[in-house]
Each structure stands twice: as structure tokens, then as C-alpha cells.
Amino acid sequence: FSTEIFPDKSDAADPVEEQVKAMYKAIAGLSKVDKALVMLYLEDYDYKEIGETLGITANNVAVKMNRLKLKLKEETQKIYQFS
């Protein structure tokens, strides 16, 4: 088979995998509380459960998550662009 038809992808980085790595780097840069909030969110806890765990209101969780989503999106894009 021609390598033009089936290119060797062993050297090519998967863009999705690179974006996931960038996201984890961005999460690692958060404060402990923000990191805990994001991890609980990713584990599918609802805002009320997250708030009870962290000792804050569900409304405060919602505000923090909106801000964190924007921050993580920006940081992930920066990391991804320069990797």
C-alpha cells in the first residue's frame, strides 16, 4: 500500500489528545479550591452537592463555575497554541 493513501500517523499528534493535555495543565494551575470545584463538576456532581462539599452556596458554585469555564477555555487555548 502507498503511504500516501495510508499515511503514518505515529509521528503526528492527535489534536484532541493535545487539547485534553492542555486542559489538564490549565486545571493543574488552579487553586486547590477551584481545582476541587472543577473535579467535582467533571464527576457530574450537581451545584448543590458541590456547594455542600465545599461549604458554599449552590449559587456561588454556579458563579465560580462560569468564571472557571471562561478561565480554563482561555488558558487551554494559550497552552495548546504554544505546545
mmCIF file of N, CA and C in Angstrom:
data_model
loop_
_atom_site.group_PDB
_atom_site.id
_atom_site.type_symbol
_atom_site.label_atom_id
_atom_site.label_comp_id
_atom_site.label_asym_id
_atom_site.label_seq_id
_atom_site.Cartn_x
_atom_site.Cartn_y
_atom_site.Cartn_z
ATOM 1 N N PHE A 1 0.820 -1.194 0.000
ATOM 2 C CA PHE A 1 0.000 0.000 0.000
ATOM 3 C C PHE A 1 0.861 1.253 0.000
ATOM 4 N N SER A 2 0.396 2.240 -0.661
ATOM 5 C CA SER A 2 1.106 3.510 -0.726
ATOM 6 C C SER A 2 0.964 4.252 0.602
ATOM 7 N N THR A 3 2.030 4.882 1.036
ATOM 8 C CA THR A 3 1.961 5.667 2.268
ATOM 9 C C THR A 3 1.144 6.934 2.084
ATOM 10 N N GLU A 4 0.909 7.322 0.823
ATOM 11 C CA GLU A 4 0.074 8.491 0.588
ATOM 12 C C GLU A 4 -1.382 8.183 0.898
ATOM 13 N N ILE A 5 -1.803 6.960 0.663
ATOM 14 C CA ILE A 5 -3.181 6.569 0.952
ATOM 15 C C ILE A 5 -3.359 6.334 2.447
ATOM 16 N N PHE A 6 -2.394 5.683 3.054
ATOM 17 C CA PHE A 6 -2.434 5.385 4.481
ATOM 18 C C PHE A 6 -1.208 6.017 5.148
ATOM 19 N N PRO A 7 -1.279 7.316 5.427
ATOM 20 C CA PRO A 7 -0.105 7.978 6.000
ATOM 21 C C PRO A 7 0.221 7.439 7.385
ATOM 22 N N ASP A 8 1.503 7.444 7.709
ATOM 23 C CA ASP A 8 1.962 7.001 9.024
ATOM 24 C C ASP A 8 1.633 8.095 10.032
ATOM 25 N N LYS A 9 0.761 7.783 10.980
ATOM 26 C CA LYS A 9 0.337 8.767 11.967
ATOM 27 C C LYS A 9 1.089 8.623 13.282
ATOM 28 N N SER A 10 2.104 7.784 13.319
ATOM 29 C CA SER A 10 2.823 7.585 14.575
ATOM 30 C C SER A 10 3.524 8.859 15.040
ATOM 31 N N ASP A 11 3.961 9.709 14.106
ATOM 32 C CA ASP A 11 4.636 10.941 14.478
ATOM 33 C C ASP A 11 3.664 12.109 14.666
ATOM 34 N N ALA A 12 2.489 12.004 14.103
ATOM 35 C CA ALA A 12 1.517 13.088 14.188
ATOM 36 C C ALA A 12 0.780 13.035 15.518
ATOM 37 N N ALA A 13 0.686 14.178 16.186
ATOM 38 C CA ALA A 13 -0.034 14.254 17.461
ATOM 39 C C ALA A 13 -1.527 14.395 17.192
ATOM 40 N N ASP A 14 -2.317 13.673 17.955
ATOM 41 C CA ASP A 14 -3.769 13.761 17.849
ATOM 42 C C ASP A 14 -4.206 15.097 18.452
ATOM 43 N N PRO A 15 -4.879 15.953 17.659
ATOM 44 C CA PRO A 15 -5.264 17.273 18.171
ATOM 45 C C PRO A 15 -6.165 17.199 19.402
ATOM 46 N N VAL A 16 -7.068 16.245 19.433
ATOM 47 C CA VAL A 16 -7.963 16.112 20.590
ATOM 48 C C VAL A 16 -7.151 15.747 21.833
ATOM 49 N N GLU A 17 -6.221 14.825 21.672
ATOM 50 C CA GLU A 17 -5.372 14.423 22.797
ATOM 51 C C GLU A 17 -4.541 15.607 23.293
ATOM 52 N N GLU A 18 -4.035 16.408 22.374
ATOM 53 C CA GLU A 18 -3.250 17.581 22.752
ATOM 54 C C GLU A 18 -4.110 18.603 23.490
ATOM 55 N N GLN A 19 -5.361 18.767 23.066
ATOM 56 C CA GLN A 19 -6.258 19.701 23.738
ATOM 57 C C GLN A 19 -6.599 19.213 25.146
ATOM 58 N N VAL A 20 -6.781 17.914 25.297
ATOM 59 C CA VAL A 20 -7.068 17.341 26.622
ATOM 60 C C VAL A 20 -5.873 17.564 27.547
ATOM 61 N N LYS A 21 -4.664 17.333 27.032
ATOM 62 C CA LYS A 21 -3.454 17.574 27.833
ATOM 63 C C LYS A 21 -3.378 19.041 28.247
ATOM 64 N N ALA A 22 -3.693 19.932 27.324
ATOM 65 C CA ALA A 22 -3.669 21.364 27.622
ATOM 66 C C ALA A 22 -4.698 21.703 28.697
ATOM 67 N N MET A 23 -5.866 21.077 28.632
ATOM 68 C CA MET A 23 -6.908 21.324 29.634
ATOM 69 C C MET A 23 -6.437 20.874 31.009
ATOM 70 N N TYR A 24 -5.817 19.699 31.093
ATOM 71 C CA TYR A 24 -5.326 19.217 32.383
ATOM 72 C C TYR A 24 -4.215 20.107 32.928
ATOM 73 N N LYS A 25 -3.376 20.657 32.058
ATOM 74 C CA LYS A 25 -2.349 21.599 32.504
ATOM 75 C C LYS A 25 -2.998 22.858 33.070
ATOM 76 N N ALA A 26 -4.043 23.330 32.406
ATOM 77 C CA ALA A 26 -4.752 24.517 32.879
ATOM 78 C C ALA A 26 -5.413 24.246 34.231
ATOM 79 N N ILE A 27 -6.012 23.080 34.391
ATOM 80 C CA ILE A 27 -6.643 22.719 35.669
ATOM 81 C C ILE A 27 -5.583 22.636 36.763
ATOM 82 N N ALA A 28 -4.423 22.086 36.448
ATOM 83 C CA ALA A 28 -3.350 21.952 37.438
ATOM 84 C C ALA A 28 -2.896 23.308 37.970
ATOM 85 N N GLY A 29 -3.066 24.352 37.181
ATOM 86 C CA GLY A 29 -2.658 25.683 37.596
ATOM 87 C C GLY A 29 -3.650 26.411 38.481
ATOM 88 N N LEU A 30 -4.792 25.808 38.733
ATOM 89 C CA LEU A 30 -5.818 26.432 39.569
ATOM 90 C C LEU A 30 -5.479 26.299 41.050
ATOM 91 N N SER A 31 -6.146 27.111 41.871
ATOM 92 C CA SER A 31 -6.012 26.970 43.325
ATOM 93 C C SER A 31 -6.634 25.635 43.741
ATOM 94 N N LYS A 32 -6.336 25.202 44.960
ATOM 95 C CA LYS A 32 -6.863 23.916 45.436
ATOM 96 C C LYS A 32 -8.383 23.896 45.445
ATOM 97 N N VAL A 33 -8.997 24.982 45.890
ATOM 98 C CA VAL A 33 -10.462 25.037 45.953
ATOM 99 C C VAL A 33 -11.064 25.011 44.552
ATOM 100 N N ASP A 34 -10.506 25.814 43.647
ATOM 101 C CA ASP A 34 -11.019 25.838 42.273
ATOM 102 C C ASP A 34 -10.819 24.495 41.586
ATOM 103 N N LYS A 35 -9.670 23.870 41.845
ATOM 104 C CA LYS A 35 -9.392 22.557 41.271
ATOM 105 C C LYS A 35 -10.408 21.528 41.786
ATOM 106 N N ALA A 36 -10.705 21.572 43.083
ATOM 107 C CA ALA A 36 -11.689 20.657 43.663
ATOM 108 C C ALA A 36 -13.066 20.892 43.049
ATOM 109 N N LEU A 37 -13.424 22.158 42.866
ATOM 110 C CA LEU A 37 -14.715 22.502 42.277
ATOM 111 C C LEU A 37 -14.828 21.928 40.860
ATOM 112 N N VAL A 38 -13.797 22.124 40.056
ATOM 113 C CA VAL A 38 -13.807 21.626 38.675
ATOM 114 C C VAL A 38 -13.867 20.098 38.652
ATOM 115 N N MET A 39 -13.087 19.460 39.503
ATOM 116 C CA MET A 39 -13.066 17.991 39.511
ATOM 117 C C MET A 39 -14.422 17.419 39.930
ATOM 118 N N LEU A 40 -15.061 18.026 40.917
ATOM 119 C CA LEU A 40 -16.402 17.575 41.315
ATOM 120 C C LEU A 40 -17.397 17.787 40.175
ATOM 121 N N TYR A 41 -17.269 18.917 39.490
ATOM 122 C CA TYR A 41 -18.132 19.193 38.341
ATOM 123 C C TYR A 41 -17.933 18.133 37.252
ATOM 124 N N LEU A 42 -16.675 17.784 36.989
ATOM 125 C CA LEU A 42 -16.383 16.774 35.970
ATOM 126 C C LEU A 42 -16.862 15.382 36.381
ATOM 127 N N GLU A 43 -17.024 15.175 37.687
ATOM 128 C CA GLU A 43 -17.538 13.894 38.201
ATOM 129 C C GLU A 43 -19.068 13.874 38.211
ATOM 130 N N ASP A 44 -19.682 14.906 37.632
ATOM 131 C CA ASP A 44 -21.145 15.018 37.493
ATOM 132 C C ASP A 44 -21.899 15.280 38.791
ATOM 133 N N TYR A 45 -21.230 15.900 39.760
ATOM 134 C CA TYR A 45 -21.955 16.356 40.942
ATOM 135 C C TYR A 45 -22.735 17.590 40.543
ATOM 136 N N ASP A 46 -23.939 17.760 41.115
ATOM 137 C CA ASP A 46 -24.685 18.978 40.799
ATOM 138 C C ASP A 46 -24.186 20.116 41.697
ATOM 139 N N TYR A 47 -24.612 21.331 41.385
ATOM 140 C CA TYR A 47 -24.107 22.502 42.101
ATOM 141 C C TYR A 47 -24.425 22.438 43.593
ATOM 142 N N LYS A 48 -25.584 21.913 43.944
ATOM 143 C CA LYS A 48 -25.957 21.809 45.356
ATOM 144 C C LYS A 48 -24.992 20.876 46.093
ATOM 145 N N GLU A 49 -24.692 19.722 45.489
ATOM 146 C CA GLU A 49 -23.767 18.767 46.115
ATOM 147 C C GLU A 49 -22.351 19.351 46.224
ATOM 148 N N ILE A 50 -21.925 20.037 45.194
ATOM 149 C CA ILE A 50 -20.596 20.653 45.217
ATOM 150 C C ILE A 50 -20.539 21.708 46.326
ATOM 151 N N GLY A 51 -21.597 22.510 46.399
ATOM 152 C CA GLY A 51 -21.664 23.551 47.433
ATOM 153 C C GLY A 51 -21.622 22.972 48.836
ATOM 154 N N GLU A 52 -22.360 21.887 49.060
ATOM 155 C CA GLU A 52 -22.365 21.247 50.374
ATOM 156 C C GLU A 52 -20.980 20.700 50.716
ATOM 157 N N THR A 53 -20.303 20.145 49.720
ATOM 158 C CA THR A 53 -18.969 19.579 49.933
ATOM 159 C C THR A 53 -17.949 20.670 50.264
ATOM 160 N N LEU A 54 -18.043 21.801 49.562
ATOM 161 C CA LEU A 54 -17.062 22.871 49.731
ATOM 162 C C LEU A 54 -17.484 23.934 50.740
ATOM 163 N N GLY A 55 -18.715 23.832 51.243
ATOM 164 C CA GLY A 55 -19.186 24.793 52.235
ATOM 165 C C GLY A 55 -19.573 26.137 51.655
ATOM 166 N N ILE A 56 -20.064 26.139 50.413
ATOM 167 C CA ILE A 56 -20.540 27.362 49.779
ATOM 168 C C ILE A 56 -21.931 27.104 49.204
ATOM 169 N N THR A 57 -22.622 28.168 48.808
ATOM 170 C CA THR A 57 -23.969 28.000 48.271
ATOM 171 C C THR A 57 -23.923 27.486 46.833
ATOM 172 N N ALA A 58 -25.022 26.896 46.404
ATOM 173 C CA ALA A 58 -25.123 26.415 45.023
ATOM 174 C C ALA A 58 -24.996 27.585 44.047
ATOM 175 N N ASN A 59 -25.516 28.746 44.432
ATOM 176 C CA ASN A 59 -25.405 29.934 43.582
ATOM 177 C C ASN A 59 -23.946 30.355 43.434
ATOM 178 N N ASN A 60 -23.199 30.295 44.526
ATOM 179 C CA ASN A 60 -21.777 30.628 44.476
ATOM 180 C C ASN A 60 -21.032 29.631 43.589
ATOM 181 N N VAL A 61 -21.409 28.365 43.654
ATOM 182 C CA VAL A 61 -20.805 27.348 42.787
ATOM 183 C C VAL A 61 -21.055 27.706 41.323
ATOM 184 N N ALA A 62 -22.288 28.090 41.006
ATOM 185 C CA ALA A 62 -22.637 28.434 39.626
ATOM 186 C C ALA A 62 -21.803 29.611 39.129
ATOM 187 N N VAL A 63 -21.657 30.637 39.964
ATOM 188 C CA VAL A 63 -20.865 31.812 39.582
ATOM 189 C C VAL A 63 -19.409 31.408 39.374
ATOM 190 N N LYS A 64 -18.853 30.663 40.336
ATOM 191 C CA LYS A 64 -17.459 30.230 40.227
ATOM 192 C C LYS A 64 -17.241 29.360 38.991
ATOM 193 N N MET A 65 -18.171 28.447 38.713
ATOM 194 C CA MET A 65 -18.019 27.568 37.550
ATOM 195 C C MET A 65 -18.047 28.359 36.254
ATOM 196 N N ASN A 66 -18.922 29.329 36.145
ATOM 197 C CA ASN A 66 -18.960 30.149 34.927
ATOM 198 C C ASN A 66 -17.631 30.862 34.722
ATOM 199 N N ARG A 67 -17.089 31.416 35.802
ATOM 200 C CA ARG A 67 -15.801 32.105 35.710
ATOM 201 C C ARG A 67 -14.671 31.125 35.393
ATOM 202 N N LEU A 68 -14.712 29.961 36.036
ATOM 203 C CA LEU A 68 -13.663 28.964 35.797
ATOM 204 C C LEU A 68 -13.713 28.411 34.374
ATOM 205 N N LYS A 69 -14.899 28.216 33.845
ATOM 206 C CA LYS A 69 -15.017 27.728 32.468
ATOM 207 C C LYS A 69 -14.361 28.710 31.491
ATOM 208 N N LEU A 70 -14.627 29.992 31.692
ATOM 209 C CA LEU A 70 -14.014 31.010 30.822
ATOM 210 C C LEU A 70 -12.497 31.014 30.990
ATOM 211 N N LYS A 71 -12.035 30.979 32.243
ATOM 212 C CA LYS A 71 -10.598 30.988 32.515
ATOM 213 C C LYS A 71 -9.920 29.758 31.913
ATOM 214 N N LEU A 72 -10.531 28.583 32.098
ATOM 215 C CA LEU A 72 -9.937 27.352 31.572
ATOM 216 C C LEU A 72 -9.929 27.337 30.052
ATOM 217 N N LYS A 73 -10.967 27.884 29.446
ATOM 218 C CA LYS A 73 -11.009 27.954 27.981
ATOM 219 C C LYS A 73 -9.853 28.811 27.468
ATOM 220 N N GLU A 74 -9.658 29.977 28.088
ATOM 221 C CA GLU A 74 -8.574 30.872 27.670
ATOM 222 C C GLU A 74 -7.205 30.236 27.905
ATOM 223 N N GLU A 75 -7.002 29.675 29.086
ATOM 224 C CA GLU A 75 -5.709 29.071 29.419
ATOM 225 C C GLU A 75 -5.408 27.863 28.533
ATOM 226 N N THR A 76 -6.430 27.049 28.272
ATOM 227 C CA THR A 76 -6.246 25.874 27.419
ATOM 228 C C THR A 76 -5.843 26.299 26.014
ATOM 229 N N GLN A 77 -6.482 27.334 25.491
ATOM 230 C CA GLN A 77 -6.131 27.824 24.159
ATOM 231 C C GLN A 77 -4.698 28.333 24.119
ATOM 232 N N LYS A 78 -4.271 29.042 25.173
ATOM 233 C CA LYS A 78 -2.892 29.540 25.227
ATOM 234 C C LYS A 78 -1.906 28.386 25.238
ATOM 235 N N ILE A 79 -2.163 27.407 26.103
ATOM 236 C CA ILE A 79 -1.262 26.264 26.226
ATOM 237 C C ILE A 79 -1.225 25.463 24.928
ATOM 238 N N TYR A 80 -2.401 25.244 24.335
ATOM 239 C CA TYR A 80 -2.496 24.457 23.103
ATOM 240 C C TYR A 80 -1.766 25.134 21.943
ATOM 241 N N GLN A 81 -1.891 26.456 21.862
ATOM 242 C CA GLN A 81 -1.242 27.200 20.778
ATOM 243 C C GLN A 81 0.274 27.121 20.863
ATOM 244 N N PHE A 82 0.806 27.091 22.066
ATOM 245 C CA PHE A 82 2.257 27.130 22.241
ATOM 246 C C PHE A 82 2.888 25.769 22.492
ATOM 247 N N SER A 83 2.086 24.707 22.365
ATOM 248 C CA SER A 83 2.673 23.375 22.589
ATOM 249 C C SER A 83 3.138 22.758 21.291
#
